[in-house]
Coordinates of C-alpha atoms in Angstrom, one line a residue:
M1 CA 19.2 -30.9 -57.7
P2 CA 16.1 -29.0 -56.3
K3 CA 16.3 -27.6 -52.8
K4 CA 14.1 -29.0 -50.1
V5 CA 12.9 -26.3 -47.8
L6 CA 10.9 -26.8 -44.6
V7 CA 9.0 -23.9 -43.1
V8 CA 7.8 -24.2 -39.5
G9 CA 4.7 -22.1 -38.8
G10 CA 2.3 -20.3 -41.1
V11 CA 0.4 -17.0 -40.7
A12 CA 2.3 -13.8 -41.6
G13 CA 5.9 -14.9 -41.9
G14 CA 5.8 -18.5 -42.9
A15 CA 3.0 -18.2 -45.4
T16 CA 4.7 -15.2 -47.0
T17 CA 8.0 -17.2 -47.2
V18 CA 6.6 -20.2 -49.0
A19 CA 4.6 -18.1 -51.5
R20 CA 7.5 -15.9 -52.3
L21 CA 9.9 -18.9 -52.6
R22 CA 7.6 -20.6 -55.1
R23 CA 7.5 -17.5 -57.2
L24 CA 11.3 -17.5 -57.3
D25 CA 11.9 -21.2 -57.6
E26 CA 9.4 -23.4 -59.4
D27 CA 11.5 -26.6 -58.7
A28 CA 12.0 -26.3 -55.0
K29 CA 10.3 -28.9 -52.8
I30 CA 8.5 -26.8 -50.1
I31 CA 6.8 -28.2 -47.0
L32 CA 4.9 -25.9 -44.6
F33 CA 4.2 -27.3 -41.1
E34 CA 1.5 -25.7 -39.0
R35 CA 0.5 -27.1 -35.6
G36 CA -2.9 -25.4 -35.8
E37 CA -5.7 -25.8 -38.3
Y38 CA -5.1 -22.6 -40.2
I39 CA -2.0 -21.6 -42.2
S40 CA -2.8 -18.0 -42.9
F41 CA -5.4 -15.9 -41.1
A42 CA -6.0 -12.2 -40.3
N43 CA -4.8 -12.0 -36.6
C44 CA -5.5 -8.3 -36.5
G45 CA -9.1 -8.8 -37.6
L46 CA -10.0 -11.2 -34.8
P47 CA -11.4 -8.6 -32.4
Y48 CA -13.6 -7.1 -35.1
Y49 CA -15.1 -10.4 -35.9
I50 CA -16.0 -10.9 -32.3
G51 CA -17.6 -7.4 -32.2
G52 CA -19.5 -8.0 -35.4
T53 CA -17.8 -5.4 -37.6
I54 CA -16.5 -8.3 -39.7
E55 CA -19.5 -10.5 -40.3
S56 CA -18.1 -13.5 -42.0
R57 CA -15.6 -15.8 -40.3
D58 CA -14.4 -16.9 -43.7
S59 CA -13.2 -13.4 -44.3
L60 CA -10.5 -14.0 -41.7
L61 CA -9.0 -16.9 -43.6
V62 CA -6.4 -15.4 -45.9
Q63 CA -5.3 -18.6 -47.5
T64 CA -6.4 -22.2 -47.1
P65 CA -4.2 -25.3 -47.4
E66 CA -6.1 -26.4 -50.5
A67 CA -5.8 -23.1 -52.2
M68 CA -2.1 -22.8 -51.4
K69 CA -1.5 -26.4 -52.8
K70 CA -3.3 -25.6 -56.0
R71 CA -1.8 -22.2 -56.7
F72 CA 1.8 -22.6 -55.3
N73 CA 2.3 -26.4 -55.3
I74 CA 3.2 -26.3 -51.6
D75 CA 2.9 -29.4 -49.4
V76 CA 0.9 -28.0 -46.5
R77 CA 0.6 -30.0 -43.3
T78 CA -1.7 -28.6 -40.8
K79 CA -2.1 -30.2 -37.3
N80 CA 1.6 -31.2 -37.7
E81 CA 3.9 -30.0 -35.0
V82 CA 7.7 -29.9 -35.4
I83 CA 9.0 -31.0 -32.0
K84 CA 12.7 -31.4 -32.6
I85 CA 15.5 -30.4 -34.9
Y86 CA 18.4 -32.7 -35.7
R87 CA 20.9 -30.2 -37.0
D88 CA 23.7 -32.7 -37.7
D89 CA 21.3 -34.8 -39.8
K90 CA 19.5 -31.8 -41.2
E91 CA 16.2 -33.4 -40.2
V92 CA 13.2 -32.4 -38.1
E93 CA 10.9 -34.6 -36.0
V94 CA 7.3 -34.0 -36.6
K95 CA 4.2 -35.1 -34.6
D96 CA 1.0 -35.6 -36.6
L97 CA -1.5 -34.2 -34.1
N98 CA -4.4 -36.0 -35.9
T99 CA -3.0 -39.5 -35.5
G100 CA -0.2 -39.1 -32.9
N101 CA 2.3 -40.5 -35.4
I102 CA 5.8 -39.2 -35.1
Y103 CA 8.1 -39.0 -38.2
R104 CA 11.2 -37.3 -39.6
E105 CA 11.6 -35.0 -42.6
S106 CA 14.9 -34.0 -44.1
Y107 CA 15.8 -30.5 -45.3
D108 CA 18.4 -28.5 -47.2
V109 CA 17.1 -25.2 -45.7
L110 CA 14.9 -24.8 -42.6
V111 CA 12.9 -21.7 -41.8
L112 CA 11.5 -21.1 -38.3
S113 CA 8.4 -19.0 -38.0
P114 CA 7.0 -20.2 -34.7
G115 CA 5.4 -16.9 -33.6
S116 CA 4.6 -16.1 -30.0
T117 CA 2.2 -17.1 -27.3
P118 CA 0.0 -14.9 -25.0
L119 CA 1.4 -14.7 -21.5
K120 CA -0.7 -16.5 -18.9
P121 CA 1.1 -16.0 -15.6
P122 CA 0.4 -18.3 -12.6
I123 CA -2.3 -16.2 -11.0
S124 CA -4.7 -18.0 -8.7
G125 CA -8.0 -18.7 -10.6
I126 CA -6.7 -17.9 -14.0
D127 CA -8.1 -21.1 -15.5
A128 CA -11.7 -20.1 -14.8
P129 CA -14.0 -21.1 -17.7
N130 CA -14.9 -17.5 -18.5
I131 CA -11.3 -16.3 -18.8
F132 CA -9.9 -16.2 -22.4
T133 CA -6.9 -15.1 -24.4
L134 CA -7.1 -14.0 -28.0
W135 CA -4.4 -15.1 -30.4
N136 CA -5.8 -17.4 -33.1
I137 CA -9.0 -18.6 -34.7
S138 CA -9.7 -21.2 -32.0
D139 CA -9.5 -18.5 -29.3
T140 CA -11.9 -16.4 -31.4
D141 CA -14.4 -19.2 -31.8
A142 CA -14.3 -19.8 -28.0
I143 CA -14.9 -16.2 -27.1
K144 CA -17.6 -15.6 -29.7
G145 CA -19.3 -18.9 -28.7
Y146 CA -19.2 -18.0 -25.1
I147 CA -20.7 -14.6 -25.7
E148 CA -23.5 -16.0 -27.9
K149 CA -24.4 -18.7 -25.4
N150 CA -24.1 -16.8 -22.1
C151 CA -25.0 -13.2 -23.1
P152 CA -22.5 -11.6 -20.6
K153 CA -23.2 -8.1 -19.3
K154 CA -19.8 -7.1 -17.8
A155 CA -16.3 -7.7 -19.1
V156 CA -12.8 -7.1 -17.7
V157 CA -9.9 -6.7 -20.1
V158 CA -6.6 -7.3 -18.4
G159 CA -3.9 -5.4 -20.4
G160 CA -4.1 -2.1 -22.2
G161 CA -2.1 -2.9 -25.3
F162 CA -3.3 -3.1 -28.9
I163 CA -5.4 -6.3 -28.6
G164 CA -6.7 -5.4 -25.2
L165 CA -8.0 -2.0 -26.3
E166 CA -9.4 -3.4 -29.5
M167 CA -11.2 -6.1 -27.6
A168 CA -12.5 -3.4 -25.1
E169 CA -13.9 -1.5 -28.1
N170 CA -15.6 -4.5 -29.6
L171 CA -17.1 -5.8 -26.4
H172 CA -18.4 -2.3 -25.8
A173 CA -20.0 -2.4 -29.3
L174 CA -21.8 -5.6 -28.2
G175 CA -23.3 -3.7 -25.3
L176 CA -21.1 -5.0 -22.5
E177 CA -19.9 -2.8 -19.6
V178 CA -16.1 -2.9 -20.0
S179 CA -13.4 -2.3 -17.4
I180 CA -9.7 -2.2 -18.4
V181 CA -7.0 -3.2 -15.9
E182 CA -3.4 -2.1 -16.7
M183 CA -0.4 -2.6 -14.3
L184 CA 1.4 0.4 -15.9
N185 CA 0.2 4.0 -15.3
Q186 CA -1.1 4.2 -18.9
V187 CA -2.5 2.2 -21.8
M188 CA -0.7 1.8 -25.1
A189 CA 3.0 1.5 -24.1
P190 CA 4.3 2.8 -27.4
L191 CA 2.9 6.2 -26.5
D192 CA 4.5 8.6 -24.0
F193 CA 2.3 9.5 -21.0
E194 CA 1.0 12.8 -22.1
M195 CA -0.2 11.2 -25.4
A196 CA -1.8 8.3 -23.6
E197 CA -3.7 10.6 -21.4
I198 CA -5.7 11.8 -24.4
V199 CA -6.6 8.1 -25.0
H200 CA -7.6 7.7 -21.4
E201 CA -10.0 10.6 -21.5
H202 CA -11.5 9.2 -24.7
I203 CA -12.0 5.7 -23.2
R204 CA -13.7 7.2 -20.2
S205 CA -15.9 9.4 -22.4
K206 CA -17.2 6.1 -24.0
G207 CA -18.1 4.6 -20.6
G208 CA -14.9 2.5 -20.3
K209 CA -13.6 2.1 -16.7
L210 CA -9.8 2.3 -16.3
H211 CA -7.8 0.8 -13.5
L212 CA -4.3 2.0 -14.1
G213 CA -1.2 1.3 -12.1
D214 CA -2.9 -1.7 -10.6
G215 CA -2.2 -5.4 -11.4
V216 CA -4.3 -8.5 -10.8
K217 CA -3.7 -10.3 -7.5
K218 CA -6.1 -13.2 -8.1
F219 CA -9.3 -14.3 -9.9
E220 CA -12.2 -15.7 -7.9
Y221 CA -14.8 -17.7 -9.9
K222 CA -18.2 -18.2 -8.4
D223 CA -21.7 -19.0 -9.9
G224 CA -20.6 -18.2 -13.5
K225 CA -18.9 -14.9 -12.6
T226 CA -15.2 -14.1 -12.1
Y227 CA -14.2 -11.5 -9.5
V228 CA -11.0 -9.8 -10.6
V229 CA -9.2 -8.9 -7.4
L230 CA -6.5 -6.2 -7.9
Q231 CA -3.4 -5.5 -5.9
S232 CA -5.1 -2.5 -4.5
G233 CA -7.8 -4.6 -3.0
I234 CA -10.5 -3.5 -5.6
S235 CA -12.7 -6.4 -6.8
I236 CA -14.3 -6.1 -10.2
E237 CA -17.2 -8.4 -11.1
A238 CA -17.0 -9.9 -14.6
D239 CA -19.1 -12.3 -16.7
L240 CA -16.2 -12.4 -19.2
V241 CA -12.4 -11.8 -18.8
I242 CA -10.0 -11.2 -21.6
L243 CA -6.3 -11.6 -20.8
S244 CA -4.0 -9.4 -23.0
I245 CA -0.9 -8.8 -20.9
G246 CA 1.7 -9.5 -23.5
V247 CA 3.4 -12.3 -25.4
R248 CA 6.4 -14.5 -25.2
P249 CA 8.4 -15.7 -28.2
N250 CA 8.1 -19.4 -29.1
G251 CA 11.8 -20.0 -29.1
Q252 CA 12.0 -23.3 -27.2
L253 CA 12.4 -25.4 -30.4
A254 CA 15.4 -23.3 -31.5
K255 CA 16.9 -23.3 -28.0
D256 CA 16.6 -27.1 -27.7
A257 CA 18.4 -27.4 -31.0
G258 CA 21.3 -25.4 -29.7
L259 CA 20.6 -22.3 -31.7
D260 CA 21.5 -19.0 -30.1
V261 CA 18.6 -17.3 -28.2
N262 CA 18.5 -14.2 -26.1
E263 CA 17.4 -13.8 -22.4
R264 CA 13.7 -13.7 -23.4
G265 CA 14.0 -16.8 -25.5
G266 CA 14.0 -14.9 -28.8
I267 CA 15.9 -16.4 -31.6
I268 CA 19.1 -14.5 -32.5
V269 CA 19.6 -13.9 -36.3
D270 CA 22.1 -12.0 -38.4
E271 CA 21.3 -9.3 -40.9
Y272 CA 20.3 -11.9 -43.4
L273 CA 17.9 -13.5 -40.9
R274 CA 20.1 -16.6 -40.5
T275 CA 20.4 -18.2 -37.1
S276 CA 23.6 -19.5 -35.7
D277 CA 23.2 -22.4 -38.0
K278 CA 23.8 -21.3 -41.6
N279 CA 21.1 -23.7 -42.9
I280 CA 18.4 -22.4 -40.6
Y281 CA 16.6 -19.0 -40.9
A282 CA 14.1 -17.5 -38.5
I283 CA 11.5 -14.7 -38.8
G284 CA 8.5 -13.1 -37.1
D285 CA 7.6 -12.6 -33.5
A286 CA 10.1 -15.2 -32.3
I287 CA 13.3 -13.3 -33.4
E288 CA 15.5 -10.6 -32.0
V289 CA 15.8 -7.7 -34.4
V290 CA 17.7 -4.4 -34.6
D291 CA 15.9 -1.2 -33.7
F292 CA 16.1 0.8 -36.9
V293 CA 16.4 4.1 -35.0
N294 CA 18.8 3.4 -32.2
G295 CA 20.6 0.3 -33.4
N296 CA 20.0 -1.8 -30.3
K297 CA 18.6 -5.3 -30.1
T298 CA 14.9 -5.5 -29.5
M299 CA 11.8 -7.7 -30.2
V300 CA 8.8 -6.3 -32.1
P301 CA 5.8 -8.7 -32.6
L302 CA 4.2 -7.0 -35.6
A303 CA 2.7 -8.5 -38.8
G304 CA 4.3 -5.9 -41.2
P305 CA 7.9 -6.7 -40.3
A306 CA 7.1 -10.5 -40.3
N307 CA 5.8 -10.3 -43.8
K308 CA 8.9 -8.4 -45.0
Q309 CA 11.2 -10.9 -43.3
G310 CA 9.4 -13.8 -45.0
R311 CA 10.1 -12.2 -48.4
I312 CA 13.7 -11.5 -47.6
V313 CA 14.3 -15.1 -46.4
A314 CA 12.8 -16.5 -49.6
D315 CA 15.1 -14.2 -51.6
N316 CA 18.1 -15.3 -49.6
I317 CA 17.3 -19.0 -50.0
V318 CA 17.7 -18.6 -53.8
G319 CA 20.9 -16.6 -53.4
R320 CA 19.9 -13.0 -53.6
N321 CA 21.6 -12.0 -50.3
E322 CA 19.2 -9.4 -49.1
K323 CA 19.6 -7.7 -45.7
Y324 CA 16.9 -6.9 -43.1
N325 CA 17.7 -3.4 -42.0
G326 CA 15.8 -3.3 -38.8
T327 CA 12.3 -2.6 -37.4
Q328 CA 11.1 0.8 -36.4
G329 CA 7.9 -0.3 -34.8
T330 CA 5.3 1.6 -36.9
S331 CA 1.9 0.8 -35.6
I332 CA -1.7 2.0 -35.5
A333 CA -4.8 1.1 -33.7
K334 CA -8.5 2.2 -33.6
I335 CA -9.6 2.9 -30.1
F336 CA -13.4 3.5 -30.2
D337 CA -13.7 6.6 -32.4
M338 CA -10.0 7.5 -31.9
T339 CA -6.9 6.5 -33.9
V340 CA -3.6 6.1 -32.2
A341 CA -0.3 5.7 -34.2
T342 CA 3.4 5.6 -33.5
T343 CA 6.7 5.1 -35.3
G344 CA 10.3 5.1 -34.2
N345 CA 11.4 5.7 -30.7
N346 CA 9.3 7.2 -27.9
E347 CA 10.8 9.3 -25.1
K348 CA 10.6 6.4 -22.7
T349 CA 12.9 4.3 -24.9
L350 CA 15.4 7.1 -25.3
N351 CA 15.4 7.8 -21.6
R352 CA 16.0 4.0 -21.0
L353 CA 19.0 4.2 -23.3
G354 CA 20.4 7.1 -21.3
K355 CA 19.3 9.9 -23.6
K356 CA 18.3 13.2 -22.0
Y357 CA 15.8 15.8 -23.2
K358 CA 17.7 19.0 -24.4
E359 CA 21.0 17.2 -24.2
D360 CA 20.3 14.5 -26.8
Y361 CA 16.9 15.2 -28.2
L362 CA 14.1 17.8 -28.5
I363 CA 10.4 17.6 -28.9
S364 CA 7.8 19.5 -31.0
F365 CA 4.2 19.1 -29.9
I366 CA 1.2 20.4 -31.9
H367 CA -2.5 20.2 -32.0
A368 CA -3.8 20.7 -35.6
K369 CA -6.9 20.2 -37.6
S370 CA -7.2 17.1 -39.8
H371 CA -8.1 19.3 -42.8
A372 CA -8.9 22.9 -43.5
G373 CA -10.7 24.4 -40.6
Y374 CA -13.4 26.1 -42.7
Y375 CA -14.4 22.8 -44.3
P376 CA -16.9 20.8 -42.3
Q377 CA -15.9 18.1 -39.8
A378 CA -12.3 19.2 -39.3
L379 CA -11.1 17.3 -36.2
L380 CA -8.2 17.8 -33.9
L381 CA -5.1 15.6 -34.1
T382 CA -2.1 15.8 -31.8
I383 CA 1.4 15.1 -33.1
K384 CA 4.5 14.6 -30.9
L385 CA 7.7 14.7 -32.9
I386 CA 11.0 13.7 -31.3
F387 CA 14.3 14.7 -33.1
D388 CA 18.0 15.0 -32.2
L389 CA 19.9 18.3 -31.9
K390 CA 20.8 18.2 -35.6
G391 CA 17.1 17.7 -36.6
K392 CA 17.1 14.0 -37.4
I393 CA 13.7 12.5 -36.7
L394 CA 13.8 9.8 -34.0
G395 CA 10.2 9.1 -33.5
A396 CA 6.6 10.3 -33.7
Q397 CA 3.2 9.7 -32.1
I398 CA -0.2 10.9 -33.3
V399 CA -3.6 10.7 -31.6
G400 CA -6.7 11.9 -33.3
Y401 CA -9.9 11.1 -35.2
D402 CA -9.2 11.6 -38.9
G403 CA -6.1 11.7 -41.0
V404 CA -3.8 10.1 -38.4
D405 CA -2.9 7.1 -40.7
K406 CA -1.6 9.2 -43.6
R407 CA 0.5 11.5 -41.3
I408 CA 2.1 8.6 -39.4
D409 CA 3.0 7.0 -42.8
V410 CA 4.7 10.1 -44.0
L411 CA 6.7 10.4 -40.8
A412 CA 7.5 6.7 -40.8
T413 CA 8.8 7.1 -44.4
A414 CA 10.9 10.1 -43.4
I415 CA 12.5 8.1 -40.6
R416 CA 13.2 5.2 -42.9
F417 CA 15.0 7.5 -45.3
G418 CA 17.0 9.2 -42.6
G419 CA 14.9 12.4 -42.8
T420 CA 15.1 15.5 -40.7
I421 CA 12.7 18.1 -39.5
Y422 CA 13.9 20.3 -42.4
D423 CA 12.7 17.7 -44.8
L424 CA 9.2 17.8 -43.2
K425 CA 8.8 21.5 -43.7
E426 CA 9.8 21.1 -47.4
L427 CA 7.5 18.2 -48.2
E428 CA 4.9 19.0 -50.8
L429 CA 1.9 17.1 -49.6
A430 CA -1.5 16.8 -51.3
Y431 CA -3.9 19.6 -50.4
A432 CA -7.6 20.2 -50.9
P433 CA -9.9 21.5 -48.2
P434 CA -11.6 18.1 -47.5
Y435 CA -8.2 16.3 -47.0
S436 CA -5.7 18.7 -45.5
S437 CA -4.5 22.3 -45.1
A438 CA -2.1 24.2 -47.3
K439 CA 0.3 23.7 -44.5
D440 CA -0.2 20.1 -43.6
P441 CA 0.1 19.1 -39.9
V442 CA 3.3 17.2 -40.9
N443 CA 4.7 20.5 -42.3
M444 CA 3.6 22.3 -39.2
S445 CA 5.5 19.8 -37.0
G446 CA 8.6 20.6 -39.1
F447 CA 8.0 24.4 -38.7
V448 CA 7.6 24.1 -35.0
A449 CA 10.7 21.9 -34.7
E450 CA 12.8 24.3 -36.7
N451 CA 11.7 27.2 -34.5
I452 CA 12.9 25.3 -31.5
L453 CA 16.3 24.4 -33.1
N454 CA 16.8 27.9 -34.3
G455 CA 16.1 29.4 -30.8
D456 CA 13.1 31.4 -32.1
V457 CA 11.1 29.9 -29.2
E458 CA 12.0 28.1 -26.0
P459 CA 9.4 25.4 -25.3
I460 CA 8.3 24.2 -21.9
L461 CA 6.8 20.8 -21.6
W462 CA 4.0 19.5 -19.4
N463 CA 6.3 17.7 -17.0
E464 CA 8.4 20.8 -16.5
M465 CA 5.3 22.8 -15.5
K466 CA 5.1 20.9 -12.2
D467 CA 8.4 22.0 -10.8
L468 CA 8.2 25.8 -11.5
D469 CA 9.0 28.3 -8.8
R470 CA 5.9 30.4 -8.9
E471 CA 7.7 33.3 -7.3
K472 CA 10.0 33.6 -10.3
I473 CA 7.6 33.2 -13.2
I474 CA 4.4 34.7 -14.6
I475 CA 2.0 32.4 -16.4
L476 CA 0.4 34.4 -19.2
D477 CA -2.8 33.3 -20.9
V478 CA -3.1 35.0 -24.3
R479 CA -6.5 33.6 -25.1
E480 CA -9.6 35.7 -25.3
A481 CA -11.4 36.3 -22.0
V482 CA -14.4 34.2 -23.0
E483 CA -12.1 31.2 -23.5
R484 CA -11.1 31.4 -19.8
E485 CA -14.6 30.6 -18.8
M486 CA -14.0 27.1 -20.0
G487 CA -11.0 26.7 -17.7
Y488 CA -7.5 28.1 -17.2
I489 CA -4.2 27.4 -15.5
E490 CA -4.4 28.3 -11.9
G491 CA -2.5 31.5 -11.0
S492 CA -2.3 32.7 -14.6
I493 CA -3.1 36.2 -15.8
N494 CA -4.9 37.0 -18.9
I495 CA -3.8 39.4 -21.6
P496 CA -5.4 38.5 -25.0
L497 CA -2.8 38.3 -27.8
D498 CA -4.1 41.2 -29.7
E499 CA -3.8 43.5 -26.7
L500 CA -0.3 42.2 -25.7
R501 CA 1.8 44.9 -27.4
D502 CA -0.2 47.7 -25.6
R503 CA -0.1 46.0 -22.2
M504 CA 3.5 44.7 -21.9
D505 CA 4.2 47.1 -19.1
E506 CA 2.0 45.0 -16.9
L507 CA 4.6 42.2 -17.0
D508 CA 7.8 42.0 -14.9
K509 CA 10.9 41.7 -17.0
D510 CA 12.8 40.2 -14.1
K511 CA 10.5 37.1 -14.2
T512 CA 10.3 34.4 -16.8
I513 CA 7.0 34.6 -18.7
I514 CA 5.3 31.2 -19.5
V515 CA 2.9 31.9 -22.4
Y516 CA 0.0 29.6 -23.3
C517 CA -3.0 29.7 -25.5
A518 CA -5.5 27.0 -26.6
I519 CA -3.1 24.8 -28.6
G520 CA 0.2 26.6 -28.9
L521 CA 0.1 28.9 -32.0
R522 CA -1.0 32.1 -30.3
G523 CA 1.4 31.3 -27.5
Y524 CA 4.2 31.1 -30.0
I525 CA 3.2 34.5 -31.5
G526 CA 3.0 36.0 -28.0
A527 CA 6.4 34.5 -27.1
R528 CA 8.0 36.1 -30.2
I529 CA 6.5 39.5 -29.3
L530 CA 7.8 39.4 -25.8
K531 CA 11.2 38.0 -26.6
Q532 CA 11.9 40.8 -29.1
N533 CA 10.9 43.3 -26.5
G534 CA 13.5 42.0 -24.0
F535 CA 11.4 39.5 -21.9
K536 CA 12.6 36.1 -20.8
V537 CA 9.9 33.9 -22.2
K538 CA 8.9 30.3 -22.8
N539 CA 5.9 28.8 -24.7
F540 CA 3.9 26.0 -23.1
C541 CA 3.8 23.1 -25.7
G542 CA 0.3 22.1 -26.6
G543 CA -1.3 25.0 -24.7
F544 CA -4.3 24.6 -22.4
T545 CA -5.6 21.6 -24.4
T546 CA -2.6 19.7 -23.2
Y547 CA -2.8 21.1 -19.7
K548 CA -6.4 20.1 -19.4
N549 CA -5.7 16.5 -20.4
L550 CA -3.0 16.1 -17.9
F551 CA -3.9 18.2 -14.9
M552 CA -7.7 18.7 -14.8

């Protein structure tokens, strides 16, 4: 007898599940419930439609109920909300939001893909008519309609995550003056602080105003404007406010049914994505997953993992028994002209888990050109690589303007296959002057990491520079004298690299020499020269480029 499968929620996970399931089982009776109007739309494209980069609203609609019915023979019921699960009867209770009618539907297998909801904390004034969240097509229509009707001049984006920064970029593209408020001391939480600082500088260079480490105290609405009052007492005038301060999983339906959920309300599933009821699966933003790198439980609301989970659940419904092996959190975002990408664990995550720098993990940090430097428009990108003491890659972060996407994908693949920094130096990657260098930045990250593990160079990180005893060190700038005119580390002395062998007697062997250059390469060469001549020496990771971003 054909199975009857009910799927609660469309978009990435649910829509993928039903399409894959139909391809595997032509006879199954499949019903998809979606409480909204749209079963599958491009969430990630919403800011770009508001900003005008995506011109057609229809481009956002990946699949319509009519098309899905015609191609996959799926019973699609939009504006139908599943409000209760009767596990003993294997039935759900559904409310038709068009008519108000409530009915029941039986199932053999139930798949929960309820997604998540933007956080909207109980802040005074938060319900003002010019304050919006962005999560679905209806939100998009409301924001775009408000902009077209009211022609706002000033916008405040509360929250410096992916959606917040993408909205900031697109509102700026529409000519609005944009301020970003973030309670943390940095935007883009997946980045470590020194990488986020590069993003901060870029946002400021575009005219964006940043209010970091400062949360919202209240909103005051008056005469069509909202005044965003911060905890510090600062008040920012806004014609339009976008809330983007995080999401919560829609796990209440599962909780009410007695399914296991975590402290955040996320649905707990096993490696086959089954809930605590063997007849019910769950996928997407609402579920707790395993962090692929560290093995701990976490929640990662990303479209890529949700799609993969939908495919796996469909496979498991037909008996293929496929495991979901965890989420590593690979992500990428366009922030004005800059690209920001991460994969695996950042340093903050490792520290939260009790891991310590030098005892449990090490870091390589490079600035490299996106392609051959002699070919026009080679742009700088910065790669932070985190690896354990045996060389296994734990995470990576890249910030730059060109070629960031392909490098993060290589590093994400290496992590997924259990790769090491030694694998990175051996990778044979495509090279031609317009696309890369003969030693790709990924290879360079591996080379630098190997130098650290082998003890060829001892790095010193930006946060270690703050606590140095200046009486016991010499900070040596090995750049050319003309480069110092653009700035230098206070208290440093200058001996250009090509003069270093002839001028080593100017340095005190009883002191530790901290060497730096522009990006780290000449510093490394200088450090090798000095070390082999009996000096105690460390190379400042990232050179003056990093120092300038963080301290000037």
